[in-house]
Structures are given as C-alpha cells and as structure tokens.
Short mmCIF file of C-alpha atoms in Angstrom, two decimals:
data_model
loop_
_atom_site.label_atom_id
_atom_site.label_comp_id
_atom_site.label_asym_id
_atom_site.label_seq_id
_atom_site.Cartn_x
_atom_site.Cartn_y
_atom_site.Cartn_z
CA UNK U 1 0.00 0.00 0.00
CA UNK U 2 1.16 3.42 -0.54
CA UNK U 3 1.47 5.93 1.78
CA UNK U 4 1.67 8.62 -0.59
CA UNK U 5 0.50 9.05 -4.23
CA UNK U 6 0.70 12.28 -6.23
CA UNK U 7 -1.55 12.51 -9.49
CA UNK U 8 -0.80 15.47 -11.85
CA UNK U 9 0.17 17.74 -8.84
CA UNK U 10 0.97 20.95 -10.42
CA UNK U 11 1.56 24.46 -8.41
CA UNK U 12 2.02 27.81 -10.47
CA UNK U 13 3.18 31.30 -9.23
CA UNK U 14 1.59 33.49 -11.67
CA UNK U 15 3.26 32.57 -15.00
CA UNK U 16 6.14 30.72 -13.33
CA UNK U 17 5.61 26.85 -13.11
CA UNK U 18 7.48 25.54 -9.72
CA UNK U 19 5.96 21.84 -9.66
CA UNK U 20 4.66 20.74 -12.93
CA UNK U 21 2.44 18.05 -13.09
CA UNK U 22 3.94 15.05 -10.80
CA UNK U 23 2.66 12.00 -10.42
CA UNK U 24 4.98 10.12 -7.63
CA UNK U 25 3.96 7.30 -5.30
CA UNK U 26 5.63 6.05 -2.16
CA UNK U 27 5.47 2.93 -0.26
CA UNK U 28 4.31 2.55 3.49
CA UNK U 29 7.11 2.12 5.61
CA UNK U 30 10.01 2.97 3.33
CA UNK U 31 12.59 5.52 3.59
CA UNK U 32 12.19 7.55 0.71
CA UNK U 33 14.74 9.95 -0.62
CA UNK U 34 13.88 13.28 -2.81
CA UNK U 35 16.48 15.00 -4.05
CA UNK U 36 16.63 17.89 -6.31
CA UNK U 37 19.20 20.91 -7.19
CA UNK U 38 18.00 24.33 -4.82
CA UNK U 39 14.97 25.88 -6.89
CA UNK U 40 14.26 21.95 -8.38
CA UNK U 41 10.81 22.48 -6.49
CA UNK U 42 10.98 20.17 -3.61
CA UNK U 43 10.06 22.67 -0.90
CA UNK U 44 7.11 23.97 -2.85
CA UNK U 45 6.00 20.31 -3.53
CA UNK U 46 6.64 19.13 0.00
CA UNK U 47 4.50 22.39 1.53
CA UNK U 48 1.65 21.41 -0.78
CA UNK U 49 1.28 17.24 0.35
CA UNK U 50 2.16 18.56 3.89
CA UNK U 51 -0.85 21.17 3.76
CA UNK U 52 0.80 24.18 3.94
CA UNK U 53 -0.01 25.54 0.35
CA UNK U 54 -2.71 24.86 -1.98
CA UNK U 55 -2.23 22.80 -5.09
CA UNK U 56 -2.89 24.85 -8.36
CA UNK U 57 -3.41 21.45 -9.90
CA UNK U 58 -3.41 18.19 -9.70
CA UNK U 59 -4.51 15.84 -6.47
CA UNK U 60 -2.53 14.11 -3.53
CA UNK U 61 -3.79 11.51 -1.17
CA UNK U 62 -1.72 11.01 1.53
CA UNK U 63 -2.07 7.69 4.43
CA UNK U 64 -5.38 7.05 2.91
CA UNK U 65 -6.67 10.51 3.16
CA UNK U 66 -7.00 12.66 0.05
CA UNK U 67 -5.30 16.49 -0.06
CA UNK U 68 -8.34 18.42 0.76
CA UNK U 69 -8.78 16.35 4.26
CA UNK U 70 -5.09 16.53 5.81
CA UNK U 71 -6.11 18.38 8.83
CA UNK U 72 -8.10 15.56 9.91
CA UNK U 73 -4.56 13.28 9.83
CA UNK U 74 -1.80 16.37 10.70
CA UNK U 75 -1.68 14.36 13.99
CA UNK U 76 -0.49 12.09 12.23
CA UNK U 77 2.23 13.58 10.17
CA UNK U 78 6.08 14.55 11.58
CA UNK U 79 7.79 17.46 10.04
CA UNK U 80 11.58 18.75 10.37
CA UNK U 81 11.92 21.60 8.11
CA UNK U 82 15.53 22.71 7.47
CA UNK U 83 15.52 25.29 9.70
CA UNK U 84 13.47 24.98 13.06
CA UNK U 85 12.94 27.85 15.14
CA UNK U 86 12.49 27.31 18.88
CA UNK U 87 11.83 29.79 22.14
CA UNK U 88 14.60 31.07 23.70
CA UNK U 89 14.01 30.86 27.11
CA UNK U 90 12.40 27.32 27.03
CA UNK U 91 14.37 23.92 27.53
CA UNK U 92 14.14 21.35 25.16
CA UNK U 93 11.81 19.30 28.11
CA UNK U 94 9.36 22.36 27.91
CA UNK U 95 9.79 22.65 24.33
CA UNK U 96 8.23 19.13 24.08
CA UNK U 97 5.74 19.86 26.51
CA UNK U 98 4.53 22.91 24.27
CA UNK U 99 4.09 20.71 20.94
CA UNK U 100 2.50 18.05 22.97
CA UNK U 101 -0.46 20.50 23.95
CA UNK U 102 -0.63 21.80 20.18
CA UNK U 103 -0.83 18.41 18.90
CA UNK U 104 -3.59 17.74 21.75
CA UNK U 105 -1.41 14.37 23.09
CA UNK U 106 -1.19 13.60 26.44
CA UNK U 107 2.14 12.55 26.45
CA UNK U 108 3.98 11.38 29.59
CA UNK U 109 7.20 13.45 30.85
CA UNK U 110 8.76 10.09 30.89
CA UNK U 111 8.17 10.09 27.20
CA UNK U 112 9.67 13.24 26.76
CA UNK U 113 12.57 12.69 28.28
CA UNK U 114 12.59 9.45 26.46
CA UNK U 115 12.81 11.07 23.12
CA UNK U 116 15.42 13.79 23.92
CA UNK U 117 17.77 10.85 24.78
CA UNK U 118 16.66 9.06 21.64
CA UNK U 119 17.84 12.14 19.86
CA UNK U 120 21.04 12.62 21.88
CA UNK U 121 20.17 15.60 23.84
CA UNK U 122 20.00 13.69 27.11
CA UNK U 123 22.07 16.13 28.29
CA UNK U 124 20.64 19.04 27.71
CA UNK U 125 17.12 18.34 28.78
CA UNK U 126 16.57 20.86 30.64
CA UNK U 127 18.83 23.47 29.10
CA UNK U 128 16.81 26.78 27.49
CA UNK U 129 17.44 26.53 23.36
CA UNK U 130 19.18 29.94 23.33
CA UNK U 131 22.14 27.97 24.70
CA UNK U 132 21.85 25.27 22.13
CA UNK U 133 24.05 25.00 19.50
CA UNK U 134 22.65 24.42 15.85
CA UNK U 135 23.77 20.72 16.14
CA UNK U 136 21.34 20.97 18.99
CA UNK U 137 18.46 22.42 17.43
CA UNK U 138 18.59 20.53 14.94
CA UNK U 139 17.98 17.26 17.46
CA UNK U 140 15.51 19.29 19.05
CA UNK U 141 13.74 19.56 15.81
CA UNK U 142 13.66 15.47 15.06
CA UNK U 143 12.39 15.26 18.87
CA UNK U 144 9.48 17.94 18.24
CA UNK U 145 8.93 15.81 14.35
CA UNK U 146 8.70 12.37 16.39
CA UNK U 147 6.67 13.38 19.74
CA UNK U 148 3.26 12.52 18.13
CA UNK U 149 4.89 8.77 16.53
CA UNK U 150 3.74 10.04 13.20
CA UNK U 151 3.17 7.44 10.31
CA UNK U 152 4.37 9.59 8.09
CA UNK U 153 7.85 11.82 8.77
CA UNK U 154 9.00 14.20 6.31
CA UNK U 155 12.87 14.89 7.44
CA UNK U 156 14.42 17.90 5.55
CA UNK U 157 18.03 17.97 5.78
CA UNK U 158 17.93 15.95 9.10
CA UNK U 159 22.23 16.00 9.70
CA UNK U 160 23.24 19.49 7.91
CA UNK U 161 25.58 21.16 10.77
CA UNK U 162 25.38 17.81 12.97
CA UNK U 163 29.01 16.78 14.03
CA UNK U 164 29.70 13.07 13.16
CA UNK U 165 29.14 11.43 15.68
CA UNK U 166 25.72 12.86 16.21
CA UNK U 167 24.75 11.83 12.14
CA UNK U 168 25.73 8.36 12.79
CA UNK U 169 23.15 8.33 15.76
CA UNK U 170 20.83 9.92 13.76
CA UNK U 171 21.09 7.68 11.15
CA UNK U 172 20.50 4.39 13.18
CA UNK U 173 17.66 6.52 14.91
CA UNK U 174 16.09 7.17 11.16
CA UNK U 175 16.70 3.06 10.69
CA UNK U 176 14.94 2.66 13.70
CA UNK U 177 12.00 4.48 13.38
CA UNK U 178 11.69 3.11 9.72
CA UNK U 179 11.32 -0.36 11.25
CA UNK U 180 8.65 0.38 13.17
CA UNK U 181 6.62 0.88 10.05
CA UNK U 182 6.57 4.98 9.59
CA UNK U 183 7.33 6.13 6.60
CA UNK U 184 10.21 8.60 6.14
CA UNK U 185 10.36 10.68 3.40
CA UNK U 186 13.88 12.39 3.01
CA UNK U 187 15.43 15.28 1.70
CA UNK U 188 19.42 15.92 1.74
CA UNK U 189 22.16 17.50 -0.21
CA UNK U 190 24.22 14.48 1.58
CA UNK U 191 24.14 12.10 -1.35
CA UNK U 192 25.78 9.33 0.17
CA UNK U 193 23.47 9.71 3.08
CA UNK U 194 20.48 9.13 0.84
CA UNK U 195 22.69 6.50 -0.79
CA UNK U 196 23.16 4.61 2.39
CA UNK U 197 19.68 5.03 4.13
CA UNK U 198 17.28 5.15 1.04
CA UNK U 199 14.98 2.09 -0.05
CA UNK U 200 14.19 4.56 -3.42
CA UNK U 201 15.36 7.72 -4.29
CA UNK U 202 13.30 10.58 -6.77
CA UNK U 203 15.69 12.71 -8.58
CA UNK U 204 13.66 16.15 -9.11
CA UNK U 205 14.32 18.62 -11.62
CA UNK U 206 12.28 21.79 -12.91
CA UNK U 207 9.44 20.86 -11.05
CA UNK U 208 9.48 17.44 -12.70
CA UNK U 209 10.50 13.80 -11.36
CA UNK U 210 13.61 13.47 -13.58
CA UNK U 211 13.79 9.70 -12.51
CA UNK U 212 13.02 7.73 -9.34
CA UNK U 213 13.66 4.08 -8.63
CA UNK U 214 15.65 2.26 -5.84
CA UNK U 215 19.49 2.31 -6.92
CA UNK U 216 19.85 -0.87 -9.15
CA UNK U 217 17.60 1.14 -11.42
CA UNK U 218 19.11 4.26 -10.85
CA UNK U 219 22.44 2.90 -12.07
CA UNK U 220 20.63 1.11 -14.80
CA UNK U 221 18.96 4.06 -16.24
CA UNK U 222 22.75 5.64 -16.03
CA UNK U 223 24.01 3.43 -18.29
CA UNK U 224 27.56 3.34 -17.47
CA UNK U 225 29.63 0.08 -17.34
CA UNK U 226 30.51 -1.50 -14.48
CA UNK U 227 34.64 -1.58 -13.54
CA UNK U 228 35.75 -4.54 -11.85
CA UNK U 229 39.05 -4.47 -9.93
CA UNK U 230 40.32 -7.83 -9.37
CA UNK U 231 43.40 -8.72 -7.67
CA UNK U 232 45.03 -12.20 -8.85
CA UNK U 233 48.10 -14.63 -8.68
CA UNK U 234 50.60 -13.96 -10.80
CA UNK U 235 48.98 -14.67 -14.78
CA UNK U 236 51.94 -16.42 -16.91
CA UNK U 237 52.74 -14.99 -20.10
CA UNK U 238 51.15 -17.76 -22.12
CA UNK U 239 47.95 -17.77 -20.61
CA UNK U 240 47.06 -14.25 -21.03
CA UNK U 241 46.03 -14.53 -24.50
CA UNK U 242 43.69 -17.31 -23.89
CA UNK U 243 42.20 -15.36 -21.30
CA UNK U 244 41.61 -12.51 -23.08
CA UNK U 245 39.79 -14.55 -25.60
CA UNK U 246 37.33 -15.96 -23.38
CA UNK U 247 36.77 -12.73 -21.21
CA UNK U 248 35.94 -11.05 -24.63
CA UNK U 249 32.60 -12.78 -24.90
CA UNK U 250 31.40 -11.00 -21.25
CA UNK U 251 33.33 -8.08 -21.27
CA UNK U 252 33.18 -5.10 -23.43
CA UNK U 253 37.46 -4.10 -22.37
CA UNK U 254 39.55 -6.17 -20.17
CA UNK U 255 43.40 -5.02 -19.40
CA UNK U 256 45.12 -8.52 -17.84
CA UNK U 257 48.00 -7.44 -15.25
CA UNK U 258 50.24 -9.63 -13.82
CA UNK U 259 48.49 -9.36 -10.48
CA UNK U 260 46.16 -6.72 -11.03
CA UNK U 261 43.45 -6.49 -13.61
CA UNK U 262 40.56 -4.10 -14.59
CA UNK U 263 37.81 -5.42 -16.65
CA UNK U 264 34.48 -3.30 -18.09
CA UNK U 265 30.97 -4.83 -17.80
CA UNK U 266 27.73 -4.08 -18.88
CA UNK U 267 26.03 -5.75 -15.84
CA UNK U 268 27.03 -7.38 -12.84
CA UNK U 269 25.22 -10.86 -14.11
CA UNK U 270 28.75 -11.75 -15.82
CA UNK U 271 30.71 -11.49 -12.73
CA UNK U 272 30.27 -14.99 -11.95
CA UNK U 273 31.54 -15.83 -15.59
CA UNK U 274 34.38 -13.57 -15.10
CA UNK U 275 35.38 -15.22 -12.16
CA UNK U 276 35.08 -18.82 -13.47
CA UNK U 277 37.62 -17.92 -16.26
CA UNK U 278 40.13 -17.60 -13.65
CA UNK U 279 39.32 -20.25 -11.85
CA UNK U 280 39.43 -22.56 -14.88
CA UNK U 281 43.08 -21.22 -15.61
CA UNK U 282 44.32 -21.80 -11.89
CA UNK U 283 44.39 -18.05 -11.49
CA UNK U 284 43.67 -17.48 -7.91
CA UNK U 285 41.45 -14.64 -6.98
CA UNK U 286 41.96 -12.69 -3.56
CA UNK U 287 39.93 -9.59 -4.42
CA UNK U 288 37.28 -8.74 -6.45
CA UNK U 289 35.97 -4.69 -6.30
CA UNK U 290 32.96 -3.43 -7.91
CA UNK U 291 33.19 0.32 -8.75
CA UNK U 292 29.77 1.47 -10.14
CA UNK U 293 28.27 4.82 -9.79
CA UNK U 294 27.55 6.37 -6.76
CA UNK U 295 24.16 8.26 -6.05
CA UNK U 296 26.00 11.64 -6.57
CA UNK U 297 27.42 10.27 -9.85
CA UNK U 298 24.27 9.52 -11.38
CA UNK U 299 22.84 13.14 -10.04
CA UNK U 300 25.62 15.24 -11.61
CA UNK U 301 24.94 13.27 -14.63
CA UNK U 302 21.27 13.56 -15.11
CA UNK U 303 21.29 17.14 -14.25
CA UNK U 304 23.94 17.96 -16.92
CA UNK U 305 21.82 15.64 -19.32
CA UNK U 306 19.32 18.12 -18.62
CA UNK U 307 20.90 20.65 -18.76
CA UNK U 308 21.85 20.20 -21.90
CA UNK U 309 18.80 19.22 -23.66
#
C-alpha cells in the first residue's frame, strides 16, 4: 500500500511553473529519498502534500486521506523543516511539553525525556534553546517531528551542521523508526546519506520527477559500465592470451595485469563468468571490487543531461 500518491500535482506562481504536473507514489514504511538541485521544487511540492499551500493542480492523497482532508490526519504527520525555530528561554523538556499540547497528546514526561535521549540531547534536557548549538536544534527539531509517533515523517536535511558522531546516531535513529513501520520521506544535499539510508530515491528537476527508482535502477537508467578491480596470482605470459579470448565474450574491455586487472561490464550478471575464467586457468582470486556509480554520480549526470537538452 502506498502511503503517498501524487496525481498530476501541479503548483504555479503566476506565470512561473514551480511543480509541474507530478505524479509520484511512495510505499508505506520505506525511507524515501527526494532529491533535487536548490529551486528543483521540492520545498514547494513538500508544503503542498504537507498542507501548507494549496495545489494549483493536480490531487494528492496522503495515508489514505485525500489532499483536501489533511487536517483531519496532521496528527499524524512529523515534520523537520531545514531550519526549526524554537523559544529562547524554554528547555528542550518544555519545548516538548509545548508541541504536545498543540498536537492535543497527552504525552507522559517520561516520554519526553525518552525522546530527547533518543535524539542525543539527554544532556541538555533541561537546558533553554538559546544555549543550544545548531547541532542541537537541529535534534531538538527530530524530537518535536517524532513526539506525536507520526506514520508519516518528512525529514528535511535531518544532519546538515550535525558533528559526526551525532549523524551516525541519527542515522540508526532514522533506521529505527523506519522499522517500526513509519514512513520517512527524506530530503538531503548528503548524497551518500540518501545512498546509504534510502529504499528509493526521486531525482527532481524543474518541477518534474527526472527519474526515481531504488538504486539498481538508478544505475541502470545511467548506463555506465561497471569496472571490476580484481586482484590475482601472478597470470603467466602464455595464458594471457587465452584469457583474453574468453573474457571477450562478457566483457566489453579487459586489461590482464600480472596481479592486477581491470575489466568493463555491462552488468554485474557476468561477474560470476568472469570469475570462473580464472578459476578454470588456476588463477587465484583474492579480491574482487565493484566500482559502479555512486548516487551523486548519477545526479551530476542527469542534471547535466538536462541541462543540456
């Protein structure tokens, strides 16, 4: 089931199209990466599904519920914009305490505190926010998005200005909320963080989905080959020819070292193949490395594709 499906959504500023005509559907309980250049049109599209801006076209129904009804399910919705703004002179326990009674939850102190430490501010519980760092607020934020155990959490840039400790936290936190069946729907300019947390990934671009797909399709729709770095016993002079003649029919350029070779693929099927030639010539392998494109790869290239058109 989805918990999210777009249909046409389309949101114009006078003449100026921002979001043009999207139709985009995510899965309950995945993490779900959107990604997008700055001006791409994710904020604008996020505010609309979110209710904070009216569609010009277009429909969303989000957990069930279509567009026009979200205030009946905000309860139900987390939010961490990219910048959260907080009280001064209130500590992150009263902080809670104040979005509990907006969100009408009667949510136990215990709770509360429960969270913060979740988040990593168990020391700071009862410190006022003008103290906090950004690192800080920015915890403070994912506590506030989380208080209400949304099914749906929309996290925008949840680690910008987080040291690294605190992202690797927040990343097994984001892991952990996932497998409790909410669905997350993420936006970074961290590309390996999407990379590494993301079940499927939407690349935006303006104010269309450019592509979307988990990252086996992502690569696919690339279309780059695949390098394979494998490391080898030593190949005697008379066997390389013969070698190179049967890697031919899975490879599309092979360069045999004496201990070191680098082969191009089309797709990772042959590997096996490519293995079992050296096998079969008592050429012992002791690494085999897979370089395909990362996520950021693939964006720089689709964007200049774009571009370019």
């Amino acid at each position: 089931m989805s918990a999210l499906t777009t249909r046409n959504l389309t949101k114009k500023f006078g003449k100026k199209t921002v979001v043009n005509g999207i139709d985009l559907t995510v899965d309950k309980s995945m993490i779900f990466g959107f990604l997008g250049k700055n001006g791409a049109g994710k904020s604008t599209f996020i505010n609309m599904i979110t209710g904070l801006m009216e569609p010009t076209d277009g429909s969303f129904e989000i957990l069930g519920h279509m567009g026009k009804g979200i205030r009946d399910i905000q309860h139900r919705i987390g939010v961490l914009p990219d910048y959260s703004s907080f009280y001064d002179d209130l500590t992150a326990l009263d902080h809670l305490k104040y979005f509990s009674k907006v969100m009408k939850l009667s949510t136990p102190k215990k709770e509360m505190i429960d969270t913060l430490e979740r988040v990593g501010l168990e020391d700071a519980i009862q410190v006022k926010a003008k103290n906090f760092s950004f690192g800080m607020k920015k915890k403070l934020g994912i506590a506030q998005a989380i208080i209400n155990k949304p099914d749906i959490l929309f996290l925008d840039e949840p680690t910008s200005g987080v040291d690294a400790n605190s992202i690797l936290s927040i990343h097994t936190l984001i892991n952990e909320i996932a497998a409790t069946g909410t669905t997350i729907f993420l936006t970074s300019h961290n590309l390996d963080e999407v990379e590494k947390l993301c079940d499927e990934v939407a690349i935006m671009n303006n104010g269309t989905i450019q592509t979307k797909g988990n990252m086996e399709q992502l690569r696919a729709h690339y279309k780059r080959d695949i390098t394979l770095y494998i490391k080898h016993s030593s190949i005697l002079e008379g066997s390389r020819e013969k070698m190179g003649k049967d890697l031919s029919v899975w490879v599309n350029d092979v360069n045999l070292g004496d201990t070191l070779s680098e082969i191009l693929i089309e797709e990772e099927k042959f590997i096996p193949e490519i293995n079992k030639i050296f096998v079969i010539n008592n050429i012992n392998v002791y690494r085999l490395e897979v370089d395909e494109p990362s996520l950021e790869e693939i964006f720089l290239n689709l964007n200049e594709q774009k571009d370019s058109a």
